Every structure is written in C-alpha cells, then in structure tokens.
XYZ file of C-alpha atoms in Angstrom:
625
model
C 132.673 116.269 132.135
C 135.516 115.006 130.422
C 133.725 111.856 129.626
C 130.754 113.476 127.435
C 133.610 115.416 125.893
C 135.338 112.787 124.913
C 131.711 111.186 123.497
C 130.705 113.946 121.409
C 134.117 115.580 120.319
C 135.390 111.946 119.268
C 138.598 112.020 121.123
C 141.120 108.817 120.267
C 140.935 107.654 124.279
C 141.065 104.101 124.953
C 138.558 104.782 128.419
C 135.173 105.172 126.864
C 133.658 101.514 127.497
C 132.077 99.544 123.949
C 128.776 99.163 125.218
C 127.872 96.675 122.467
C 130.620 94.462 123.392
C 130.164 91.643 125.818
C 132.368 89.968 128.215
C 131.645 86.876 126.763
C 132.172 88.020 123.330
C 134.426 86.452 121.041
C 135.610 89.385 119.115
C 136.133 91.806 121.809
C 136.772 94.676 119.492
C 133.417 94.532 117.312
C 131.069 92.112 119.794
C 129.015 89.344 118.460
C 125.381 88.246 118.534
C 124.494 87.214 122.062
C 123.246 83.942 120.579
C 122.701 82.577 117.410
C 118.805 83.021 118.020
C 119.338 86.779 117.848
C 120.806 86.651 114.915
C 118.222 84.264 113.178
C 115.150 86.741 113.974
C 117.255 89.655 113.259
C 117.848 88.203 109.566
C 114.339 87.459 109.596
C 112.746 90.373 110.794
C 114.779 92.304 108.240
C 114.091 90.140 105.277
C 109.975 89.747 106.422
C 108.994 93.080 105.697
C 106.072 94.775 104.186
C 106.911 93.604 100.473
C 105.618 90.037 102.117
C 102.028 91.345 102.949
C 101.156 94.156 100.598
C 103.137 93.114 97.236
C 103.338 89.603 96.842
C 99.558 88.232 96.919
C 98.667 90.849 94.619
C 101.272 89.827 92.435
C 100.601 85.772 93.255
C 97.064 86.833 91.780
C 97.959 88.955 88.717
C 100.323 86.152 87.360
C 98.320 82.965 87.485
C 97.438 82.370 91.399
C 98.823 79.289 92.470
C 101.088 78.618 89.383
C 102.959 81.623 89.859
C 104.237 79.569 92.707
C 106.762 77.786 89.969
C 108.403 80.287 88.875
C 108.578 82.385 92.198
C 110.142 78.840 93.802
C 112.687 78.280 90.957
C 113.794 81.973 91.300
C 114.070 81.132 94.934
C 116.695 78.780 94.116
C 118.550 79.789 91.343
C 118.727 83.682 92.293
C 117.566 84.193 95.369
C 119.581 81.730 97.419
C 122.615 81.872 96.103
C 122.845 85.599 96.518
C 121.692 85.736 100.660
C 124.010 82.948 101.273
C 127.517 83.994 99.135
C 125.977 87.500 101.443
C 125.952 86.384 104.665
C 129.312 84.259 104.388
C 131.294 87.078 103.117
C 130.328 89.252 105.929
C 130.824 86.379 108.781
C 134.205 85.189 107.151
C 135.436 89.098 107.659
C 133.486 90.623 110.093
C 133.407 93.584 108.285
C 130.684 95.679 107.161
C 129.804 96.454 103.496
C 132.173 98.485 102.759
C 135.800 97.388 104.588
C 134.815 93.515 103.266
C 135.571 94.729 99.993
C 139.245 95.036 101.287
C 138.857 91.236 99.301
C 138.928 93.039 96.155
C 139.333 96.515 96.461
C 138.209 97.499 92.637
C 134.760 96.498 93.917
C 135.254 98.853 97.021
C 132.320 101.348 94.925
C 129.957 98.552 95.695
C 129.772 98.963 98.929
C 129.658 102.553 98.807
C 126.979 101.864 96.408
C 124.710 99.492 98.868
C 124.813 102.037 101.368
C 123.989 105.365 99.922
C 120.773 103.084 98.699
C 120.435 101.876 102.097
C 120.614 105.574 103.312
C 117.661 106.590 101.026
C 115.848 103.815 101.291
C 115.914 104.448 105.350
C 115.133 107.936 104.810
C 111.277 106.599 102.769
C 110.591 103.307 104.435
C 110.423 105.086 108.043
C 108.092 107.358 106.141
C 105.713 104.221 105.323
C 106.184 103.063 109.512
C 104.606 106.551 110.423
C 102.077 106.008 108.025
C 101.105 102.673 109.785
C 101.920 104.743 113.191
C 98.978 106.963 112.170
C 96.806 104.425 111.134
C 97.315 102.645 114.331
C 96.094 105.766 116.328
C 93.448 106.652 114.334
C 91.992 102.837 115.417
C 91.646 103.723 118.768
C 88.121 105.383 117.518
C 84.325 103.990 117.164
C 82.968 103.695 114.246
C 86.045 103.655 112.253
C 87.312 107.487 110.825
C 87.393 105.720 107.664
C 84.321 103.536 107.765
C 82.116 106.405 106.308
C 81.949 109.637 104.650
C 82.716 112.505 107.655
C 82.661 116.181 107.680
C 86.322 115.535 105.575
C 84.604 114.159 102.674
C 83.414 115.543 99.558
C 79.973 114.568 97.506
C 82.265 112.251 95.283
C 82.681 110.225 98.534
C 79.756 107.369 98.734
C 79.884 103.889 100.512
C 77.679 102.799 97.632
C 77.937 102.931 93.843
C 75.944 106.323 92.511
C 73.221 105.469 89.589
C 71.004 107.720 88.218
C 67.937 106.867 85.668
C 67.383 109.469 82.853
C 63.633 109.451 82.578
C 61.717 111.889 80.673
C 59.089 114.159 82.712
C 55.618 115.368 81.858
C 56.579 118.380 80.155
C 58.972 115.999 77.928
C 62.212 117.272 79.538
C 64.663 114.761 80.119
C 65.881 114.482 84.612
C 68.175 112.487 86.498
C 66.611 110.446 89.344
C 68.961 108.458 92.068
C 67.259 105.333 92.922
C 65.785 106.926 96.367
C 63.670 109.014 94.127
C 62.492 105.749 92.138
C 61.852 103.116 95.085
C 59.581 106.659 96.894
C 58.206 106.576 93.928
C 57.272 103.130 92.545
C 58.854 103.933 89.290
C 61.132 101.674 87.542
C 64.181 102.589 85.139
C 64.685 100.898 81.756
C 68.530 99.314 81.397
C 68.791 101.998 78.724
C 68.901 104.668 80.856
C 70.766 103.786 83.939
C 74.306 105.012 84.250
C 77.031 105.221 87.185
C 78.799 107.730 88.182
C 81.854 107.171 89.505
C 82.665 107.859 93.641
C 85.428 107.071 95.957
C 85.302 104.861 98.917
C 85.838 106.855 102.861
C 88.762 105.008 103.224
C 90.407 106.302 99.597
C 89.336 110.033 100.453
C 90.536 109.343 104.149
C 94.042 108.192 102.797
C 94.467 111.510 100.355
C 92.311 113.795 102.147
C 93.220 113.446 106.266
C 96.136 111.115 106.412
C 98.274 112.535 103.566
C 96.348 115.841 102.823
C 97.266 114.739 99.375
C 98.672 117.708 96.916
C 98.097 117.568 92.907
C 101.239 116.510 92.012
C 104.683 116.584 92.910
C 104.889 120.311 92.015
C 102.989 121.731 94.413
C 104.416 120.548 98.471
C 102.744 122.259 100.355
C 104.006 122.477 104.058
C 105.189 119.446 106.369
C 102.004 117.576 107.622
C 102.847 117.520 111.394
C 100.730 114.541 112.354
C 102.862 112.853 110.333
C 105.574 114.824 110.624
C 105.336 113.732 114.619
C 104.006 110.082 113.709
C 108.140 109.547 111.821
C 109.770 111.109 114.687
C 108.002 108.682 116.823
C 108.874 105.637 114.416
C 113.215 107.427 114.524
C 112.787 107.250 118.152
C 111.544 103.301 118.460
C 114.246 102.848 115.803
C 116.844 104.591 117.608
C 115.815 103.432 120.961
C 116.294 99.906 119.832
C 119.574 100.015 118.376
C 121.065 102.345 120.744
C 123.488 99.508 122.399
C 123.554 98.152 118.571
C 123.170 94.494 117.966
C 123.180 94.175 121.766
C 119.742 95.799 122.116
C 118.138 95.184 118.729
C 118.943 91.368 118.977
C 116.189 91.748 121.833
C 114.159 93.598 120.112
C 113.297 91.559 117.414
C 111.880 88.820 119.374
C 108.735 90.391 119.858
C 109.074 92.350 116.150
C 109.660 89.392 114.133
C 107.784 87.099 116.204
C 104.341 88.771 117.005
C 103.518 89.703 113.204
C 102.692 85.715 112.842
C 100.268 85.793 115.627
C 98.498 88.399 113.815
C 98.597 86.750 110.854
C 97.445 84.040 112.522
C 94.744 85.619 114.112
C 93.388 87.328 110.801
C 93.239 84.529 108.919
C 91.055 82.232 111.552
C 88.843 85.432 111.305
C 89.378 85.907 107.507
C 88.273 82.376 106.501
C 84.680 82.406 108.517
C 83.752 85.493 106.530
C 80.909 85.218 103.854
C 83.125 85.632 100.183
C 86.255 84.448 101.919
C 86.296 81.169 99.359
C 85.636 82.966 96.840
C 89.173 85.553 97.551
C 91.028 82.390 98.165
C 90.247 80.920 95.110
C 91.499 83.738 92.485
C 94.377 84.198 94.762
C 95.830 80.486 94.909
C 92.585 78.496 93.754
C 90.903 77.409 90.780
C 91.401 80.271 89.248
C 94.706 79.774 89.011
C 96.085 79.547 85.107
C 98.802 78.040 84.379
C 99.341 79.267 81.193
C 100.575 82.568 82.070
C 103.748 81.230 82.996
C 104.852 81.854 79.091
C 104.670 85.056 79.672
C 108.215 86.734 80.316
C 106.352 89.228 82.678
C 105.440 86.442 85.372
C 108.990 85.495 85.377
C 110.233 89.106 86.047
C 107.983 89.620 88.434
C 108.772 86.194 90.365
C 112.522 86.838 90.186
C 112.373 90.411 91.635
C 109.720 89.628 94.369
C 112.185 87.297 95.158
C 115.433 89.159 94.858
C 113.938 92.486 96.737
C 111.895 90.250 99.294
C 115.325 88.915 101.011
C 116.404 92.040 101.317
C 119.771 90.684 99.195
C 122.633 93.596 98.043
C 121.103 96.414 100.287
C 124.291 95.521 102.538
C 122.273 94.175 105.637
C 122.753 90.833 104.987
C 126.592 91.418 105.182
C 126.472 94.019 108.331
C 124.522 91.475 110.106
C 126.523 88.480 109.541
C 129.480 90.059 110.394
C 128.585 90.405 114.144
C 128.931 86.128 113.950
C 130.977 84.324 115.561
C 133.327 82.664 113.051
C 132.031 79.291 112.975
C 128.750 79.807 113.021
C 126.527 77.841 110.568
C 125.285 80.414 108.269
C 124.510 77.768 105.691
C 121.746 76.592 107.443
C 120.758 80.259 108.891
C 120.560 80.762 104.796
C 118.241 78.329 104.029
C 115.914 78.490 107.053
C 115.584 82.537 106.368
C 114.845 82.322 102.771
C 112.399 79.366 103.030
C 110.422 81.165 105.929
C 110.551 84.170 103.994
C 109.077 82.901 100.982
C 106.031 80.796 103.233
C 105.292 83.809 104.807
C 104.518 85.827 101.492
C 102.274 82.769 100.578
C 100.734 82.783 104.476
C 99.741 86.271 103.819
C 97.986 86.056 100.546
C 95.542 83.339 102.334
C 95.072 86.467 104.786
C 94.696 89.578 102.392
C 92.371 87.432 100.042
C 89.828 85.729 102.664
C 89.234 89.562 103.740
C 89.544 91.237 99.865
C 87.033 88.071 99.217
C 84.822 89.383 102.099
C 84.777 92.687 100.697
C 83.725 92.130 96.894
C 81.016 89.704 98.456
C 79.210 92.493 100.386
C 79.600 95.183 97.815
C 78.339 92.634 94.770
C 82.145 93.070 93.043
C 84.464 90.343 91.150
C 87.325 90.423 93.564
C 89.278 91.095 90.889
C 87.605 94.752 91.046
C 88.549 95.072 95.188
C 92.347 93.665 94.534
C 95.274 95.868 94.876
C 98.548 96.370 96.383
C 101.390 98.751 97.949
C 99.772 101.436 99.487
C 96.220 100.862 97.667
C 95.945 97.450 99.944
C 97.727 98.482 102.827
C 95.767 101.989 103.744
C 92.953 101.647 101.458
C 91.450 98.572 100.672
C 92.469 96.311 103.639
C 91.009 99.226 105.953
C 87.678 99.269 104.504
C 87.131 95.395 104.692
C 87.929 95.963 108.249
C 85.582 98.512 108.843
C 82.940 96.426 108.034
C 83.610 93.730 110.608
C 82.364 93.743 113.937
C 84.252 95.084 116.370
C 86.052 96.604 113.906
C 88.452 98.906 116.104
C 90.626 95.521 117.274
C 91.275 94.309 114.083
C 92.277 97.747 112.317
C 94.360 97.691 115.693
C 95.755 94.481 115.146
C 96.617 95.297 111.630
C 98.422 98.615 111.683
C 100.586 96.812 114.763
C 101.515 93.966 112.546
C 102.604 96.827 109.589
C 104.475 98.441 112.410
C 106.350 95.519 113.547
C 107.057 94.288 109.948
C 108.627 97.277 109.053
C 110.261 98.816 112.085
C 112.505 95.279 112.330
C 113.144 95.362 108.783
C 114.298 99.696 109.484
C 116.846 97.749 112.237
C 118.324 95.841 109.602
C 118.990 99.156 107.113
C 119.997 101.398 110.005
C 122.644 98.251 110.961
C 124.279 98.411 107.901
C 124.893 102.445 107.872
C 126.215 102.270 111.639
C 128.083 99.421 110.859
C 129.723 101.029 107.785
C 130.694 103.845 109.444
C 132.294 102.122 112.191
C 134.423 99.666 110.267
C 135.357 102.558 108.284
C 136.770 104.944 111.364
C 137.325 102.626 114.205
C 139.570 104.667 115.479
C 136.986 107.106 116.680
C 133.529 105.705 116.115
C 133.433 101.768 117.327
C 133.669 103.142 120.887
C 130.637 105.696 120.002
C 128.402 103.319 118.861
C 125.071 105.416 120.909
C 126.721 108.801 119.102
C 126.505 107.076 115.523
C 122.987 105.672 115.924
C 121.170 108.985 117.496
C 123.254 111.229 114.779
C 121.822 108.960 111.971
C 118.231 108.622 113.370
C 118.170 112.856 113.632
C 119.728 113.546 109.913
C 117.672 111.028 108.026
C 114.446 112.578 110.376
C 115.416 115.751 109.008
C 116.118 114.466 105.476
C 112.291 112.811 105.808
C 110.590 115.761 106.483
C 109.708 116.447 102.599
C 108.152 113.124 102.752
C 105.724 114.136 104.924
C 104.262 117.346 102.846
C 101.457 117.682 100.866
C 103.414 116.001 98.366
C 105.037 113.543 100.339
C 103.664 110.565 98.869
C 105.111 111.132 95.724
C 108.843 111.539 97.245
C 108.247 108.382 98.724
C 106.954 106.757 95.504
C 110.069 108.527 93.371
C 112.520 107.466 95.721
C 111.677 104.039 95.939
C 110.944 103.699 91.999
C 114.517 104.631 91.282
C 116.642 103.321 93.934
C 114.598 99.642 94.799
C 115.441 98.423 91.673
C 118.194 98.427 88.751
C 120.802 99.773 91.084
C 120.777 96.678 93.601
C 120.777 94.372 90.489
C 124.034 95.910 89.345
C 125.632 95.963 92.811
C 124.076 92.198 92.919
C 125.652 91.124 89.595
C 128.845 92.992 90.516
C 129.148 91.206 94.361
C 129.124 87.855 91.892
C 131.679 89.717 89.341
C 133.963 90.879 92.158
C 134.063 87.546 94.987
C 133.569 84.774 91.961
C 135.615 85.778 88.928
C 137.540 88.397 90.550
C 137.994 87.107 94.143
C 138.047 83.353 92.647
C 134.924 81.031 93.568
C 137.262 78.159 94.447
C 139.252 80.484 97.702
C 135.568 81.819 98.319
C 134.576 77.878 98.896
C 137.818 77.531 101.053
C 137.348 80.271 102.898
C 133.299 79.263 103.765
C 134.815 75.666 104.836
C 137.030 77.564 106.958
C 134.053 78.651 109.382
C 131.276 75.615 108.391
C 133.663 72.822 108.112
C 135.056 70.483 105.294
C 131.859 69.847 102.304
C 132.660 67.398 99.595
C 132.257 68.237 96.417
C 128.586 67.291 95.537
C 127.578 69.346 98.409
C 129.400 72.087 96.385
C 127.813 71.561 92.749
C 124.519 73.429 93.357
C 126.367 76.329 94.430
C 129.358 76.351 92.442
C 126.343 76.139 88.825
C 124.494 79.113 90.574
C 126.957 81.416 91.506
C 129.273 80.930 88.349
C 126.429 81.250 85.811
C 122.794 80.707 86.632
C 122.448 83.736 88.969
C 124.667 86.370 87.683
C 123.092 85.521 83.880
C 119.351 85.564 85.630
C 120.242 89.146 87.299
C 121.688 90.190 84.332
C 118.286 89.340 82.054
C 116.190 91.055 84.581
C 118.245 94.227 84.895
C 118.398 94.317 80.717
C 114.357 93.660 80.733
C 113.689 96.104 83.513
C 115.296 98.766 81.363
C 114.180 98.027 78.155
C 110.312 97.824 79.739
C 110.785 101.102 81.630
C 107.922 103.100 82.124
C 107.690 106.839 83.754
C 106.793 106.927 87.309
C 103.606 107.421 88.660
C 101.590 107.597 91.611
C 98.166 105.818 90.310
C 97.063 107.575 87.145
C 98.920 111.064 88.432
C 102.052 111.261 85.891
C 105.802 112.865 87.593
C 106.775 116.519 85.848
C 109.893 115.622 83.567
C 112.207 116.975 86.413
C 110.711 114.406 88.806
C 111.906 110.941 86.171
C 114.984 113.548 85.276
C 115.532 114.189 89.196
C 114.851 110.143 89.529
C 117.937 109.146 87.129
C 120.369 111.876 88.930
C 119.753 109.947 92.100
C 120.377 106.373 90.534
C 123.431 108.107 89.255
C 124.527 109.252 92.054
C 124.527 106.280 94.001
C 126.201 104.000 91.119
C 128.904 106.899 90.310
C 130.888 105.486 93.473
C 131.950 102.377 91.487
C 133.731 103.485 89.160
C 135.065 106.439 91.556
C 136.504 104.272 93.758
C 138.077 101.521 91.544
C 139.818 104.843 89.798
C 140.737 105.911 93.111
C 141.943 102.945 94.201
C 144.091 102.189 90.724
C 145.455 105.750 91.715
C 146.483 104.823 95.213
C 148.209 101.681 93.966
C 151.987 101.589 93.360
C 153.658 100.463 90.021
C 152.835 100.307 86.798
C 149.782 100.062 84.900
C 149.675 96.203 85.093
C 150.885 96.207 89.071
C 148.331 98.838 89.883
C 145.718 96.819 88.461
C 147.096 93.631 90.333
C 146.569 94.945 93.113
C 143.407 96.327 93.486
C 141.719 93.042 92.127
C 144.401 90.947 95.080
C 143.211 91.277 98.253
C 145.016 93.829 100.846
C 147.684 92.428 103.638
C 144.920 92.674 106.290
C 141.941 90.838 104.371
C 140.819 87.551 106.101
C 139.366 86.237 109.739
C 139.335 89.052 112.453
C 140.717 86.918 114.267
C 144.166 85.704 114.817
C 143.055 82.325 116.083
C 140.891 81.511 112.898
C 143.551 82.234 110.364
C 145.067 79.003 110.194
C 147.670 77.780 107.708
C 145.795 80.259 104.759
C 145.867 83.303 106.480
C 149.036 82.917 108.607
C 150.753 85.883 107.313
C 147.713 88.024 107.272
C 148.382 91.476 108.813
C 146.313 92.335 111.823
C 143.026 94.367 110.844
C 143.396 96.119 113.907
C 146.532 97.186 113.683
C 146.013 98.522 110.140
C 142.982 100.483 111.249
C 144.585 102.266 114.173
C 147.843 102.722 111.951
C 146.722 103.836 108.683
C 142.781 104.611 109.169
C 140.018 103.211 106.561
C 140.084 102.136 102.831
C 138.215 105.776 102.292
C-alpha cells in the first residue's frame, strides 16, 4: 500500500525503483539509450513523419518537379543541418531536457518554455490526425471499399463520374436537359454548344466529410464529440502511452518496427505503383520532364524548400534536444546528424515516386491532367490516395497497407513530442518526478486525450487545421533563430565548439569552417528572411475554400501569443531573481549557472572542474522554474 502511495502522492522517498534506468547505464540518475541503434531510429522515426508523404511531393510538383530539388538540398545544408546538429549536441553535452539546458544561458530559459507549450499543442492535434488514419485503417477491413462508391451516406452531388447534361430543344420548342444515358438510349447526339458539367464530388471526398468527420459548416457550429473517433484517439493515447510507459527504455524498442516497417510499405507501393497504366505519366510532372527549372526565381519555391525542410526534421520543437540528452556523453552525434537528415530528406523524395505512380494511375482512368488529381495534407492522405486505391484490385490490402504506414509514421513521430514534455517535466522536478516516470507519461496521455476531444466534433477538423496553422510555423522560427541568438552570440560559438569536442573528440579547424559560416550567419539570416516573408505573405486560415470567423484568426494569434509570452517572462523573471545591480543582474543571466556542464563528474575535465553537481543543486534548491 505504501508503495502506490508513495507513486501517486509523489512522496520524496529514495525506494521507488527508476524503471527507465539500467544497470548498465552510464548516467544512473537519468538512464541512457540502450544502444546507439535506439537512438538512431528514435531520431528517425520522429523526424520521418507524415510531412514526408503527404506534403512534400505535392510541393516537389507545385515548384518545378525535379528542380525544386536545388533549392530544397541547399536549404538542407545551410538551415536545416546546422540547426538538428547545434540541437542534438546541446542536449547530449547536458543531458538535460529543453528547458533545464538553458541553465547555459538562462535569459533564453523562455525558449524552452516556448518549444514545449508548442510541443504540448501540437501533441494534443497530431494524435488527432493518428486516429484519423486509425479509422481509416478499420474501415479497410471491408469489400468493396466504404469509399469506393456512392452508399446510402451519399448525396445526389456524389458521382464516380463527371455529370453532363445536353440542352436540346424538344418538339414543342421547349428547351430540356438530357444526361448522356438519355442520348446513347436514344441515338441522339449533343452539339459542343450545349453540353455543360455540373460539378460532383468523388465517394471518397463525401466519405471523408460526411462518415469519417461528419463534417460541420464551419468552425461555429461543433456539434457533439464524434465517438468513433472520439474512441479511434483514445486508442492512438493508449499505443502512445503504452510505448513510452518505461520511457526511452520501451520506446527505443518500439521504434524498430515504427520507423522501420513504413519503408517496406513504401517499398511495396511503389513496385505496385509503377506497373499501373498512367504511372509514367505521375512520375513525370512530379520529378520528370515536366520539371521547370525556371521557377526557381521565384521567392515562393525558396520558402517553401526552406520550411519543408526546417519543419520536416522536426528542428526547435525540443525533441531533438530531449532525445539526445538520454546519450551517453561521447557518443557521435555528428554523424547521427548527418545520417538522420540525409535519410530524411531521401525519404520525402522516395515517397513522391510513390504518391505520383498511383495519382498518375488515377488521372489516367478518369481522362484528367494529373495536375487536376494532385493534392496534399489531408486532401491526399484521406481523399485522393484512397480513391486510387479503390480502384485496384484487391483493393482492401493496399488501403490496409496504407493507413498502417500513416499509423506508424506518425505514432513514432507522437513518441518523439510526448519525450520532450516527460522529459521537461522531469528535469524540471527531479526531486519528485524522475522516479515516476509511468505517473508522468499516463497523466500526460489522459489530459491531452481530454484536451483532444474538441478535435474530434463536428468541427474538429477545423481545430486541427487552426491549431496547426498558428503554432507549426512563425513561433518555431523565432525559438529557432533565438537557440542560434542564445548558444552562438550569447553562449559564445567558440566554448559551444569546445564543449562538442569534449564528447566527439579534437576537429581541426577546416572541419569547423562549414559550421562555424552556418551557424554565425547563413542560418540565423535564412530563418530570419523566412519568418519576415511568412508574415508579410500571411493569409487567413482556411480549411479548403471554407474561411475561419474573425474569432477563429483572432483566437489563432492569442495562442501564438501565448506560447511566445514565456520569453520574455522568463528572461524578466530571471533578471529579477539575479543579485546586484542592473549590469550584474544582466551578467548573470546571459553566464551560465554554477551547475551548467556534463552530468557527469567524470566528463568535466579541466573546463568544468569546478562545476557544481547538477544533482546536488536539484535536490537542494529544486528547478530553474
């Protein structure tokens, strides 16, 4: 008895076992990866997410096709890199999560803060999308396909075919519309004059709004919680929470089926993609000879490539730091860096050769340009993709197939977000929560289930599409240009090196010139020109052609507000707490604190020999909140 009291009443006892720390471990108060393999496909899995399938081809083929592989590899390098590498060091160098790692400059402490609240929201949508795909998946274990034609659910605007009607003039001279059933019965032909279309909706559309989402008008009118979906996300919390209930110890399992399996299906697809009638065709105005080259002088391909690129590897969301920090000192995240980033961006380029054989299927056997039968986000994922499938043979295993593959893709990349909040927490009161690792992860998965549940109303999609228009973009790129700000020019770039040759071992200084020209200049002034264009090009949300209410984009800048407010909160806060005057205070909140370095006591060295135990500080004098 006394032992579940102590678990849920978070008594200080030193008895209650860290089940996510190994005997073998080399930081026996935090644990580490159980190899560095775990790690790898953890980073992996959470930077290989749905953005990879559903957003980049259709961008790939919007900007050019195959040359908007030049820009999209030179923002790889210059932004892209730098960031998920200065990332991961700073969190493996600590072994702190993303907010105590800012006890290297604690003015910047907000950031963290920051990172996580946006981490916390993001969680709360993105599981949203999983039970989506959770549905999906279900609803494929049916012949014919629910959305392969137009069932009881569907209304007369629903038609597998486009709807033309001839205006012909009758006997009596009255003028009546015909379909063309009534002209082929009939022998009668209809002059190009008089033939006009009206316009229909695919099943799979009216299966998306009208059975999977029971789709509302607008983001005024809810209606009440959809409970097949509603049971569909507490199924995706409980995989979630199942999988990191041991924390790294259990997840870094996981993910070798999550991050590894999505390949084979993408594997499989595409051998079945490329024998399909049309598939040429798709792969040509994705990467092909369609491909124009002359785009690339527009300023819109750029922005596009540089925040595919940015939001695609998952950089300042905080899980790049968590993660890292469960290292062991000396491992090699330089090369971690680089393998994750380059088999991030080939997989986005692997999948367009997937989506685009099947989209190239698709416009073949309905007589459309493919450019009519492109799409992306939700429009691919549940709508278009679905419908090509439908129309293959055996058409059950592959909408099975696919829906698995979203599952996995997202559920390892909901790991990685749900990391970084547990992680936070812990760092923050280690005193009472590092031993309660099971407590934090099943009282996170139940409040952000509960928090989800307007997401899965009759206007649920919209939440989701609100959510993720305001807090997926301009507030990462500040945090992003700030985590430069703070560990280059604040920190100093020069002790940042140091510290990274501390754990990787001595570079000279060529190896150092790449980085040194990125993360001085190149990145934080590439950030900073997308953040400035992303603003001045804003547009109000919308889901398709159905504009937000005022209080939805007013409701949308309150909550990018309210995650950014913490940075200046907490460098006020901070400058409060310090001790002096004006000029000491702000000393010492851009100076690291006494216990700011290695973990560890035997990685200090010569540079960190008077560092102050982290331990010791935490059990003392409690967290940097």
């Amino acid at each position: 008895m006394d032992r579940w009291m102590n678990f849920f009443f978070l008594k200080d006892t030193t008895d209650v076992q860290n089940s996510h720390v190994g005997t073998t471990d080399e930081n026996l108060d935090r644990g580490n990866w159980s190899s560095s393999t775990d790690y790898l496909l953890s980073l992996i899995g959470g930077a290989v997410g749905l953005g990879n399938v559903w957003r980049f081809p259709y961008l790939a083929y919007k900007n050019g096709g195959g040359a908007f592989l030049i820009p999209y590899t030179i923002m790889l390098a210059f932004a892209g890199l730098p960031l998920f590498f200065l990332e991961c060091s700073f969190g493996q160098f600590a072994s702190l999560g993303p907010i105590s790692v800012w006890k290297a400059v604690p003015i910047m402490q907000g950031v963290g803060v920051t990172v996580v609240l946006v981490s916390t929201l993001v969680a709360i949508y993105y599981n949203c999308i999983i039970g989506y795909s959770i549905y999906y998946l279900f609803a494929s274990f049916q012949f014919p396909l629910p959305w392969s034609e137009c069932f009881e659910w569907s209304d007369e605007n629903c038609s597998t075919q486009p709807k033309e009607y001839c205006n012909i003039t009758s006997a009596n001279g009255s003028f009546v519309l015909v379909n063309s059933t009534w002209l082929n019965e009939n022998n009668a032909t209809c002059e190009g004059s008089n033939i006009f279309s009206i316009s229909v909706q695919s099943p799979s559309e009216q299966y998306w709004d009208k059975v999977a989402l029971h789709r509302s008008s607008g983001l005024d009118e809810s209606g009440g919680v959809i409970w097949h979906l509603a049971l569909c996300l507490l199924l995706a919390w409980i995989v979630v929470g199942a999988a990191l209930f041991k924390g790294i110890k259990s997840s870094g399992k996981v993910v070798y089926f999550t991050a590894i399996f999505p390949y084979v299906v993408l594997i499989i697809l595409l051998i079945r993609g490329v024998t399909l009638e049309g598939a040429r065709e798709g792969i040509e105005y994705y990467i092909g000879t369609h491909s124009d080259i002359s785009k690339l002088s527009n300023a819109e391909v750029w922005k596009d490539a540089a925040t595919q690129i940015f939001f695609s590897l998952s950089t300042a969301w905080g899980g790049l730091v968590a993660l890292s920090s469960y290292n062991k000192f000396n491992n090699n995240c330089y090369s971690d860096a680089i393998v994750v980033c380059v088999t991030n961006c080939a997989t986005s380029v692997f999948a367009g050769f997937v989506i685009f054989s099947v989209l190239g299927h698709i416009a073949y056997i309905s007589h459309k340009p493919v450019s009519e039968v492109a799409q992306s986000g939700f429009g691919l994922a549940f709508i278009a993709y679905p419908e090509a499938l439908s129309k293959l043979p055996i058409s059950p295993l592959w909408s099975i197939l696919f829906f698995f593959m979203l599952l996995t893709l997202g559920i390892d990349s909901q790991f990685a977000i749900i990391e970084t909040i547990a992680t936070a927490l812990q760092d923050e009161f280690p005193k009472y929560l590092r031993s309660r690792r099971a407590l934090i992860t099943v009282v996170v998965c139940v409040v952000l289930y509960l928090f989800g549940l307007p997401c899965v109303t009759g206007a649920g999609i919209y939440w989701v599409n609100l959510i993720d228009h305001f807090c997926s973009g301009w507030v990462l790129i500040i945090a992003a240009v700030l985590e430069f700000v703070g560990i280059i020019y604040i920190y100093g770039g020069n002790r940042f090196i140091e510290d990274i040759e501390m754990m990787i071992g001595k570079k000279n200084c060529y190896f150092w010139l790449w980085w040194r020209a990125c993360w001085f200049f190149i990145s934080p002034c590439l950030l900073t020109i997308i953040l400035v264009w992303s603003l001045v090009t804003f547009s109000a949300p919308s889901y398709g052609t159905i504009p937000y209410p005022v209080w939805g984009t007013v409701l949308g800048w309150f909550i990018l507000a309210f995650c950014i407010i913490w940075i200046p909160i907490f460098a006020v806060f901070n400058f409060a707490k310090a001790k002096g005057g004006i000029l000491e205070r702000f000393r010492q909140i851009c100076s690291p604190t006494p216990d700011w370095g290695p973990y560890l006591e035997c990685h200090r060295g010569e540079r960190y020999k008077n560092q102050e135990s982290p331990q010791r500080i935490q059990d003392h004098e409690g967290s940097m909140i």
